[in-house]
Coordinates of N, CA and C and ligand atoms in Angstrom, one line a residue:
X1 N -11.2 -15.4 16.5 CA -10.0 -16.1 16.5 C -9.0 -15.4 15.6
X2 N -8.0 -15.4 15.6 CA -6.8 -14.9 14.9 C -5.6 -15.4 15.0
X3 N -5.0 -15.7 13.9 CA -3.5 -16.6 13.8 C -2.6 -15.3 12.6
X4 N -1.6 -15.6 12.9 CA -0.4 -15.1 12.4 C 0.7 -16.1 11.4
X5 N 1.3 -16.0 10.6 CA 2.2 -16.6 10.3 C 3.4 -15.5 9.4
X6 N 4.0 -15.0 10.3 CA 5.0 -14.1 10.3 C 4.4 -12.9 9.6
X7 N 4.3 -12.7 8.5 CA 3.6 -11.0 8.2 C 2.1 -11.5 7.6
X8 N 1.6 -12.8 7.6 CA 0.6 -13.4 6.8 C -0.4 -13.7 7.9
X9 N -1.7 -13.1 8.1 CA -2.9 -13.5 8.8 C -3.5 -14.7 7.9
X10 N -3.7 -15.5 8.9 CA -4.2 -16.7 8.5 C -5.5 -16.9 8.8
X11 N -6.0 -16.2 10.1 CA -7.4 -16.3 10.7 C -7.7 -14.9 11.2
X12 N -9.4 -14.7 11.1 CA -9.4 -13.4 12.0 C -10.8 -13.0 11.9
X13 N -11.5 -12.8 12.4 CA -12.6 -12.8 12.6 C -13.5 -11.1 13.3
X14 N -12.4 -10.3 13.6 CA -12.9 -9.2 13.7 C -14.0 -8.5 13.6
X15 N -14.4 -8.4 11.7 CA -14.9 -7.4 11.3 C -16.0 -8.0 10.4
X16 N -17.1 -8.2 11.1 CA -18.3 -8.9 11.0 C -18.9 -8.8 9.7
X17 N -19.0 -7.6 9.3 CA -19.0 -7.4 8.1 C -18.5 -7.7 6.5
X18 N -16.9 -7.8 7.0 CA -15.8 -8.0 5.9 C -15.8 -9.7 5.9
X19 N -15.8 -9.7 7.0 CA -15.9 -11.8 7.5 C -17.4 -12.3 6.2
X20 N -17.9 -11.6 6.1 CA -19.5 -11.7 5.5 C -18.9 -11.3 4.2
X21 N -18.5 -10.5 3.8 CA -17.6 -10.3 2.5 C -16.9 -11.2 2.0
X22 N -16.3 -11.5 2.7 CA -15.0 -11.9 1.9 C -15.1 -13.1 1.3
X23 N -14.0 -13.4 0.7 CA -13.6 -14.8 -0.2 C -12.6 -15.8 0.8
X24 N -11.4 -14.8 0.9 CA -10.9 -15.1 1.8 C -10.0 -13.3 2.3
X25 N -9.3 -14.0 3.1 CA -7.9 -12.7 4.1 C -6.9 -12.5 2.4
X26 N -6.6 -11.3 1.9 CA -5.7 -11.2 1.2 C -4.6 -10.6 2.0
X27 N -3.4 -11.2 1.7 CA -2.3 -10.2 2.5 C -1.3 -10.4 1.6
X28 N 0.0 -9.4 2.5 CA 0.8 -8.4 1.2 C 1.5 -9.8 0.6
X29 N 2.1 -9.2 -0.6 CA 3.3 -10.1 -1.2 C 4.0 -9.4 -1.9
X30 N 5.3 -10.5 -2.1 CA 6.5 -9.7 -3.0 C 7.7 -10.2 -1.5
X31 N 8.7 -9.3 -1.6 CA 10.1 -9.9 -0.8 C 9.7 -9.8 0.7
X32 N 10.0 -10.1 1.6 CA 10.0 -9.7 3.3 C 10.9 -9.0 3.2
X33 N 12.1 -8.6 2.3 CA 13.0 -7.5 2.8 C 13.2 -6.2 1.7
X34 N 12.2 -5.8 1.1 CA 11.8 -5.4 0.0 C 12.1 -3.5 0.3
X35 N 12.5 -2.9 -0.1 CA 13.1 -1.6 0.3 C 12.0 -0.9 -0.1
X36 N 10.8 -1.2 -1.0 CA 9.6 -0.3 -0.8 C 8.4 -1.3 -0.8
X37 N 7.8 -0.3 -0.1 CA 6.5 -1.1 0.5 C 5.6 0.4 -0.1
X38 N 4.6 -0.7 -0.8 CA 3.7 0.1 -1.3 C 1.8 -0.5 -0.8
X39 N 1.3 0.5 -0.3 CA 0.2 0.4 1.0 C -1.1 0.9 0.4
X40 N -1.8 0.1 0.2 CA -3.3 0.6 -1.0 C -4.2 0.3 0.3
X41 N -5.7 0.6 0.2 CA -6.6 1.1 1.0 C -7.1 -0.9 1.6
X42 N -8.0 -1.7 0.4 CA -8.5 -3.0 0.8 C -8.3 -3.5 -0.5
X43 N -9.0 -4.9 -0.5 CA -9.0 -5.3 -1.7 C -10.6 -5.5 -2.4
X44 N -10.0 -5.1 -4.0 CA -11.1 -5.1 -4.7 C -12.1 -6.4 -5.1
X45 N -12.3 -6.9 -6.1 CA -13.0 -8.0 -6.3 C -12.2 -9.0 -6.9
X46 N -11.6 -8.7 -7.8 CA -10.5 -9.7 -8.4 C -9.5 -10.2 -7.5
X47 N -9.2 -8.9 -6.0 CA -7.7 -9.4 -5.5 C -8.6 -10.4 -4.3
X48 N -9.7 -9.7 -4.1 CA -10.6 -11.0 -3.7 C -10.4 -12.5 -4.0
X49 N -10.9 -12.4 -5.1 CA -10.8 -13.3 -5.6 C -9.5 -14.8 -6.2
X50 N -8.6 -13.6 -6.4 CA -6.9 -14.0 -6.3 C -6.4 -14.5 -5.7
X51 N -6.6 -13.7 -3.6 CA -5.8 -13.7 -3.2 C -4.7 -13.0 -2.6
X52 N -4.5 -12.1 -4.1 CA -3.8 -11.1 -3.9 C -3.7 -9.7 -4.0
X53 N -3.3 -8.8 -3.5 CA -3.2 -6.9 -3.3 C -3.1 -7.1 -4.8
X54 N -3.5 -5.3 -5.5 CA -3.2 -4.9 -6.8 C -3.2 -6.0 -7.9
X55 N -3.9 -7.2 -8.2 CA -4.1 -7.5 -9.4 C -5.2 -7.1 -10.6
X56 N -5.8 -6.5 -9.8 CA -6.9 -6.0 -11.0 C -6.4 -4.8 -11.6
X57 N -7.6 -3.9 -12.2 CA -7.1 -3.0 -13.7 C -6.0 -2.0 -12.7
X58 N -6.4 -1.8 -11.5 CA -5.7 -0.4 -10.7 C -4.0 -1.2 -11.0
X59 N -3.9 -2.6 -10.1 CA -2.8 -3.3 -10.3 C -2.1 -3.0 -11.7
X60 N -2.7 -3.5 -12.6 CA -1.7 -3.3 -14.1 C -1.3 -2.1 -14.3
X61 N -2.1 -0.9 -14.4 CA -1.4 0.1 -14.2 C -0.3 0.8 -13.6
X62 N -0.9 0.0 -12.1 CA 0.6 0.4 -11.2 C 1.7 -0.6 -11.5
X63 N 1.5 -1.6 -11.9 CA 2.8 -2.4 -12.8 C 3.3 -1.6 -13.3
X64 N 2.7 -1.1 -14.6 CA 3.2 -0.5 -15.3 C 4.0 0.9 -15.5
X65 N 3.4 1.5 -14.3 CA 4.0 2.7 -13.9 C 5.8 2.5 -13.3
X66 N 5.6 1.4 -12.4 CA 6.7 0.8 -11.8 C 7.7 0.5 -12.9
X67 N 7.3 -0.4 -13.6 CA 8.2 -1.0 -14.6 C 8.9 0.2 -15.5
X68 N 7.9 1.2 -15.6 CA 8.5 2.4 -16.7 C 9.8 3.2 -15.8
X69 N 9.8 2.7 -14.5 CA 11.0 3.8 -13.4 C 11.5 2.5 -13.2
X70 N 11.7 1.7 -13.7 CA 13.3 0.1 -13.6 C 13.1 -0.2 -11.7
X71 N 11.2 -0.2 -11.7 CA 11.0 -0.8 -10.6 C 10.5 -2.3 -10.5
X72 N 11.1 -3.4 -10.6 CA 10.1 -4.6 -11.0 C 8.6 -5.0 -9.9
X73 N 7.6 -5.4 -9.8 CA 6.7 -5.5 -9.0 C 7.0 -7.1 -8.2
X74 N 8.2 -7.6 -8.7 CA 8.5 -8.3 -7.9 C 9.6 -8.0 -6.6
X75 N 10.1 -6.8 -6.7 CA 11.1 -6.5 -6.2 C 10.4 -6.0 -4.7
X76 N 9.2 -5.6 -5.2 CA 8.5 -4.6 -4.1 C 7.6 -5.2 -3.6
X77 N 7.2 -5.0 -2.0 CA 6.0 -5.5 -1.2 C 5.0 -5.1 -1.5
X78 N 3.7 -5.4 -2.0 CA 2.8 -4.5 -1.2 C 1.6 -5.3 -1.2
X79 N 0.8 -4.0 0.1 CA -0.2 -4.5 1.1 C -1.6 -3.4 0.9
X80 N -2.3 -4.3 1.4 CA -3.5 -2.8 2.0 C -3.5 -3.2 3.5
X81 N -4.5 -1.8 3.8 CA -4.4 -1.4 5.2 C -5.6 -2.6 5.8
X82 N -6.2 -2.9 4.9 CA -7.6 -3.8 5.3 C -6.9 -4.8 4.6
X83 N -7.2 -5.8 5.0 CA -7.1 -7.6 4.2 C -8.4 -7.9 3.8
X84 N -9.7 -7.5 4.3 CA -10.6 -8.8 3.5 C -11.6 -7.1 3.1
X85 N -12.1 -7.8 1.5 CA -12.5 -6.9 0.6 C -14.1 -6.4 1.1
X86 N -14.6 -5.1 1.1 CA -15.6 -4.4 1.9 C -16.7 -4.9 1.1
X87 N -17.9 -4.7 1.2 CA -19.5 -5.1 0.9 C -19.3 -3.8 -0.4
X88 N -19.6 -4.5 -1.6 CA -20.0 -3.1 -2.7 C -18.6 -2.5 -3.0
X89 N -17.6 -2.9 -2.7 CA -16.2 -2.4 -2.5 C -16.4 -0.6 -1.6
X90 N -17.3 -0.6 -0.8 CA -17.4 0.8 0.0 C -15.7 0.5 0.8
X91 N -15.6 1.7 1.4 CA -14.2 2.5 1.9 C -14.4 1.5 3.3
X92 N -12.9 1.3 3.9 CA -13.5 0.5 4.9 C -14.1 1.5 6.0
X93 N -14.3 1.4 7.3 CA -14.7 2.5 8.1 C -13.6 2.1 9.1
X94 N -13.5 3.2 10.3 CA -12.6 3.4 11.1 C -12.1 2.4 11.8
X95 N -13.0 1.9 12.5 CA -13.1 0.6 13.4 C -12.5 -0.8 12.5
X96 N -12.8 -1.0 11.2 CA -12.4 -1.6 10.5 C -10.7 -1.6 9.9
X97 N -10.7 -0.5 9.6 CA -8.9 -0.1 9.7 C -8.2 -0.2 11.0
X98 N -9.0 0.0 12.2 CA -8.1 0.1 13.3 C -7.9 -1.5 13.6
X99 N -9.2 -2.1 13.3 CA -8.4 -4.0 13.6 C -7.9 -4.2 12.9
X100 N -7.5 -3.5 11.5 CA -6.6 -4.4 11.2 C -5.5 -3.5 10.8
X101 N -5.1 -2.8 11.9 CA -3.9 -1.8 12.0 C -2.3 -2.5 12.9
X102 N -2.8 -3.7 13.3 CA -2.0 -4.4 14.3 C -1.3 -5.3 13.0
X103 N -1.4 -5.7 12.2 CA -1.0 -6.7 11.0 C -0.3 -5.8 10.2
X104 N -1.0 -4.9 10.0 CA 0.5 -3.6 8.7 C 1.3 -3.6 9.7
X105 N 1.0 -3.1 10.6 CA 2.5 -2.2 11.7 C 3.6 -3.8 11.8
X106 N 3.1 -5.1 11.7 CA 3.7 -5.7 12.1 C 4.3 -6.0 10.5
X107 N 3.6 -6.1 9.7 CA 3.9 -6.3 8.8 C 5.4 -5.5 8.2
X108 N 4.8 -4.1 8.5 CA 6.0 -3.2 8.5 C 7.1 -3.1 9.1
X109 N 7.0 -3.8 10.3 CA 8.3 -3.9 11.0 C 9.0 -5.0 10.3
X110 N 8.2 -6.2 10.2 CA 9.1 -7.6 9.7 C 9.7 -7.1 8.4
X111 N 8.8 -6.4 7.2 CA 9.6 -5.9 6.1 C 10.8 -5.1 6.3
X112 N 11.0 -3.9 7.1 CA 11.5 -2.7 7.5 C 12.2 -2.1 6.2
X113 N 11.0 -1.5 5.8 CA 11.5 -0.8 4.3 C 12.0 0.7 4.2
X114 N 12.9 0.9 3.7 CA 13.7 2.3 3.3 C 12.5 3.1 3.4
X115 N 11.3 3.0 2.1 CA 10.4 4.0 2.2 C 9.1 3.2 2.0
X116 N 8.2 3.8 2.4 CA 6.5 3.2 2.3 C 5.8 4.3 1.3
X117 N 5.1 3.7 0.4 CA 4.3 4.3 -0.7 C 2.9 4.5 -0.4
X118 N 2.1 5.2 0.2 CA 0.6 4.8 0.2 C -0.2 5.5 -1.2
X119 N -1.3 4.9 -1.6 CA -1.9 4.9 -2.7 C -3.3 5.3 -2.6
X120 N -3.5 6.5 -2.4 CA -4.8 7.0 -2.3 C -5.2 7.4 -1.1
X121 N -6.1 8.2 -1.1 CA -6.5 9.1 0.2 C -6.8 8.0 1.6
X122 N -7.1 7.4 1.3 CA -7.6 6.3 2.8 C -6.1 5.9 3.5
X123 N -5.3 4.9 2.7 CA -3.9 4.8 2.9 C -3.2 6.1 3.5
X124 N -3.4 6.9 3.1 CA -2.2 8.1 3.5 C -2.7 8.1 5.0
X125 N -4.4 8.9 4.5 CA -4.7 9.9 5.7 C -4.5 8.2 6.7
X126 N -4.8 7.2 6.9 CA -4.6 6.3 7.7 C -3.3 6.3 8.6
X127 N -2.3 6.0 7.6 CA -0.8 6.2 8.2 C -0.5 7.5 8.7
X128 N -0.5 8.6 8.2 CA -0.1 10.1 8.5 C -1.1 10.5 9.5
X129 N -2.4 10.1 9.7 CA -2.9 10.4 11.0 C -3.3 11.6 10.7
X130 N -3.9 12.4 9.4 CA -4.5 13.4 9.7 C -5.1 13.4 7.9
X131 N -5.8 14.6 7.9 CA -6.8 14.4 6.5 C -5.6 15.2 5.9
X132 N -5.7 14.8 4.5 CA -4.8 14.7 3.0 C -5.7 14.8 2.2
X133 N -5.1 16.2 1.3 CA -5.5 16.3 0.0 C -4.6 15.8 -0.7
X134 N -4.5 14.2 -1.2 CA -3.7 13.2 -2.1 C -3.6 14.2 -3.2
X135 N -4.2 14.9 -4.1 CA -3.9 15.4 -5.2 C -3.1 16.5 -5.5
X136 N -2.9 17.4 -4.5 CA -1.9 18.3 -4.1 C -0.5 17.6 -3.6
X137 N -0.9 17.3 -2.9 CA 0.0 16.1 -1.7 C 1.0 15.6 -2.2
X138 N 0.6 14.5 -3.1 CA 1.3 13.6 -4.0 C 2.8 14.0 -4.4
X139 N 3.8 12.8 -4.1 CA 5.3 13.3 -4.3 C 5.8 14.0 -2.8
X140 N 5.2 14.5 -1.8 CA 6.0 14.7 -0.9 C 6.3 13.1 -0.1
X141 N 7.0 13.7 0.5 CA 7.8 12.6 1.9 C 7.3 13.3 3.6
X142 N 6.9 12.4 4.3 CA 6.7 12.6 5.6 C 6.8 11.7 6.2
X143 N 7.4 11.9 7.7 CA 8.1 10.9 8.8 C 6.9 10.9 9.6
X144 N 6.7 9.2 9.5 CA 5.8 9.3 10.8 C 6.0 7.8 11.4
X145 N 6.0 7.8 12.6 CA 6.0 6.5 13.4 C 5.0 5.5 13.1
X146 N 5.9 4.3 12.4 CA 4.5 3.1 12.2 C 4.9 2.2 12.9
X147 N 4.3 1.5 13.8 CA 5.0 0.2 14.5 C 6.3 0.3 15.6
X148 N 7.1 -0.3 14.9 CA 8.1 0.0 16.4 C 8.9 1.1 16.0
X149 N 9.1 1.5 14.6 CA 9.8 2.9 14.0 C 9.8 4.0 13.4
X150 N 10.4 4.8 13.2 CA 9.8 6.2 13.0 C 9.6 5.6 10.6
X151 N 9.2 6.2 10.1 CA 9.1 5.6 8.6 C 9.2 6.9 8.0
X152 N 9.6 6.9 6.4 CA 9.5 7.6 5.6 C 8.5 7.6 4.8
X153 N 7.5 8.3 4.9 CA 6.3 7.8 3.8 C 5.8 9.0 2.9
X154 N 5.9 8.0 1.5 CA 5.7 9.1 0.2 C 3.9 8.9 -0.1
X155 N 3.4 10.1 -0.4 CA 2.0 10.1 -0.6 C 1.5 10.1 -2.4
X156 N 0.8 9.2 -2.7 CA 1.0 8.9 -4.1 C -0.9 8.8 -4.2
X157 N -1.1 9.7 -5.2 CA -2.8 9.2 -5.8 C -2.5 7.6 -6.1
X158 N -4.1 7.3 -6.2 CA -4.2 5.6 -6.8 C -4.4 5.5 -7.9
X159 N -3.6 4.3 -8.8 CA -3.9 4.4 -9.7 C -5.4 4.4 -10.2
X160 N -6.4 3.8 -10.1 CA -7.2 3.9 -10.4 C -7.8 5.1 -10.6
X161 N -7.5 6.4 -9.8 CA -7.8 7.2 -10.3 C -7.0 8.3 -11.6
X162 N -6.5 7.6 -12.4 CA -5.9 7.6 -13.5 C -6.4 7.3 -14.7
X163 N -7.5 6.0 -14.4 CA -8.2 5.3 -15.3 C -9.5 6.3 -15.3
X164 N -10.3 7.5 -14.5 CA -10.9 8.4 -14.5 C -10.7 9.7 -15.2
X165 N -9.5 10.3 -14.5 CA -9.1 11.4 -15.1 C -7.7 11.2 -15.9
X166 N -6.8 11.4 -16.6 CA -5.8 11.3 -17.1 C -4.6 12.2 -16.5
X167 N -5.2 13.2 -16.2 CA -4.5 14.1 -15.4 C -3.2 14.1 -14.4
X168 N -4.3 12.6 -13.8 CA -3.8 12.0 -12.7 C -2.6 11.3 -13.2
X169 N -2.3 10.8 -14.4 CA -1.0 10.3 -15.2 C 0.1 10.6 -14.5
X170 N 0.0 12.1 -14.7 CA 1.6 12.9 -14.3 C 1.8 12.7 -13.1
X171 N 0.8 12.9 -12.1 CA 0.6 12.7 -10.7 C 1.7 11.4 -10.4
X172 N 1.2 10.2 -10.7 CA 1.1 8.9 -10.5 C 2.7 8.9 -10.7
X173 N 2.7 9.4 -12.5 CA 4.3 8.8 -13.0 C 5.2 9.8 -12.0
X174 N 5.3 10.9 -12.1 CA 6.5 11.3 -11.0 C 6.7 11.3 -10.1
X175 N 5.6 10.7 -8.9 CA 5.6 10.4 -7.3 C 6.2 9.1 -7.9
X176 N 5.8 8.1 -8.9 CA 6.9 6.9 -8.9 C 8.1 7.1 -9.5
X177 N 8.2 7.9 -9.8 CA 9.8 8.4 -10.1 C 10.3 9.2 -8.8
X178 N 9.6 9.9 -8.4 CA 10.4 10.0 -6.5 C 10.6 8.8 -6.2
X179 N 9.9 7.3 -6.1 CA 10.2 6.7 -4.9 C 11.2 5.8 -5.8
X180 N 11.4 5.9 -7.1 CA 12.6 5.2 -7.8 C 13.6 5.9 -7.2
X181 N 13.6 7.2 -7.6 CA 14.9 7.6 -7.0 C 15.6 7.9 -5.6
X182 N 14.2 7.8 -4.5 CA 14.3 8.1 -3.1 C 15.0 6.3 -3.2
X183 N 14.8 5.1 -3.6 CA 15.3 3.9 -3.3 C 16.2 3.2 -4.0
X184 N 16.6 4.3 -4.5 CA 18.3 4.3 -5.7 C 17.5 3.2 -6.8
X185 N 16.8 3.1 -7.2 CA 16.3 2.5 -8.5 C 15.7 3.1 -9.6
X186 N 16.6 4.6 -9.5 CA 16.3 5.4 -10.9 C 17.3 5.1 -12.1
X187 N 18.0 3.8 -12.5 CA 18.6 3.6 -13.5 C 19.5 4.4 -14.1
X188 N 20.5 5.3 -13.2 CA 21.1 6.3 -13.7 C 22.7 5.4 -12.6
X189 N 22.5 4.3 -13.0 CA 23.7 3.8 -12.6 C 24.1 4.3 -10.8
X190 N 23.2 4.7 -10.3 CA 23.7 5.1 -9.2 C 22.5 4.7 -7.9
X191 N 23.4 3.5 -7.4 CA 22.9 2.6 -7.2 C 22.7 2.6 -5.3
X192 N 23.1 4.1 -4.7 CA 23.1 4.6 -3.8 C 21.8 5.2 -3.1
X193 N 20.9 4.7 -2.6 CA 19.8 5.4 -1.6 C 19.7 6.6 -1.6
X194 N 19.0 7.3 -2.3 CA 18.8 8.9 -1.6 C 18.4 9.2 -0.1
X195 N 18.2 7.8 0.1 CA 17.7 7.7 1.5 C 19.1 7.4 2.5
X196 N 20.1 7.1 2.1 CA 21.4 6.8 2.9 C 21.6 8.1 3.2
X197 N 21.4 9.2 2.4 CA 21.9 10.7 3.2 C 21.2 11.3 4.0
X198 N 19.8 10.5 4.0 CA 19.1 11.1 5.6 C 19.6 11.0 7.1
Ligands
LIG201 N1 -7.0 -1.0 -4.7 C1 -6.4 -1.1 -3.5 O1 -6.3 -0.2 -2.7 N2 -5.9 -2.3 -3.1 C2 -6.0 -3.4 -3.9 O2 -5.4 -4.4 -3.5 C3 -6.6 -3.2 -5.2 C4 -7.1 -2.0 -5.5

């Protein structure tokens, strides 16, 4: 069975496994018309637990990454590609992303955001449809068709992998300083889209 309530799954029963997981369906939050939409892989045990995307340690991080580029985390959407949290927190698998590939795309249309952020290798390679080395990667922009429209999507490591290597710091902080400034919220008084000149 499965129910909808505008970008929010209410019911769904798919993925036999994750149904056996879960606590409950977590789905995105933040504005419906939010100019960036930021796209993490599933949820962990806390957002499990919550409710909600990014509240655990990866979450405060990426707050705080945000907040240091005059991004508020209330300003911005964000979702994972899976709603209900995997057995052991394992990657979800294919089949599992693909049911629940019909709820982002929709999700994505009803938000229709300037630019989409994905957060770690599962996210990207998912949307961009082909394998990504996120660590190289990270900070470019690529156009690819999500849902009913063509998207601008920036490829960003996860935070969490920040909390491992430190390296990943710089990674993290200047792909979110691209998408401050790709969504005119680089605080430089200039309050114009880099994305209006595409
Ligand atoms: N990592 C994710 O990819 N999503 C979450 O919601 C939390 C951690």
């Amino acid at each position: 069975m499965e129910n909808m309530d505008g970008p929010r799954v209410t019911e769904c029963e798919r993925c036999p496994a994750l149904v056996e997981s879960r606590s409950r369906i977590v789905n995105g939050t933040g504005p419906e018309d939010a100019d960036l939409l930021i796209v993490g892989e599933a949820p962990g045990e806390q957002e499990d637990r919550e409710g909600e995307p990014f509240v655990g340690r990866s979450g405060s991080e990426l707050d705080e990454k945000l907040r240091e580029h005059a991004i508020p985390r209330e300003e911005v959407r964000i979702t994972n590609c899976v709603r209900c949290r995997p057995p052991e927190n394992r990657d979800p698998t294919k089949e599992e992303l693909e049911n629940c590939r019909g709820y982002l795309e929709r999700e994505v249309d009803i938000v229709d955001p300037d630019l989409i952020m994905t957060v770690g290798k599962v996210p990207t390679e998912h949307l961009l449809e082909r394998d990504v080395a996120v660590t190289k990667e990270a900070g470019t922009v690529e156009e690819r068709r999500i849902g009913e429209t063509s998207r601008r999507v920036l490829i960003s490591v996860h935070p969490a992998a920040m909390l491992y290597d430190r390296s990943q710091e710089e990674t993290l902080d200047a792909t979110i300083g691209e998408a401050a400034s790709l969504i005119g919220a680089d605080g430089n008084g200039n309050d114009q889209s880099r994305l209006d000149s595409f």
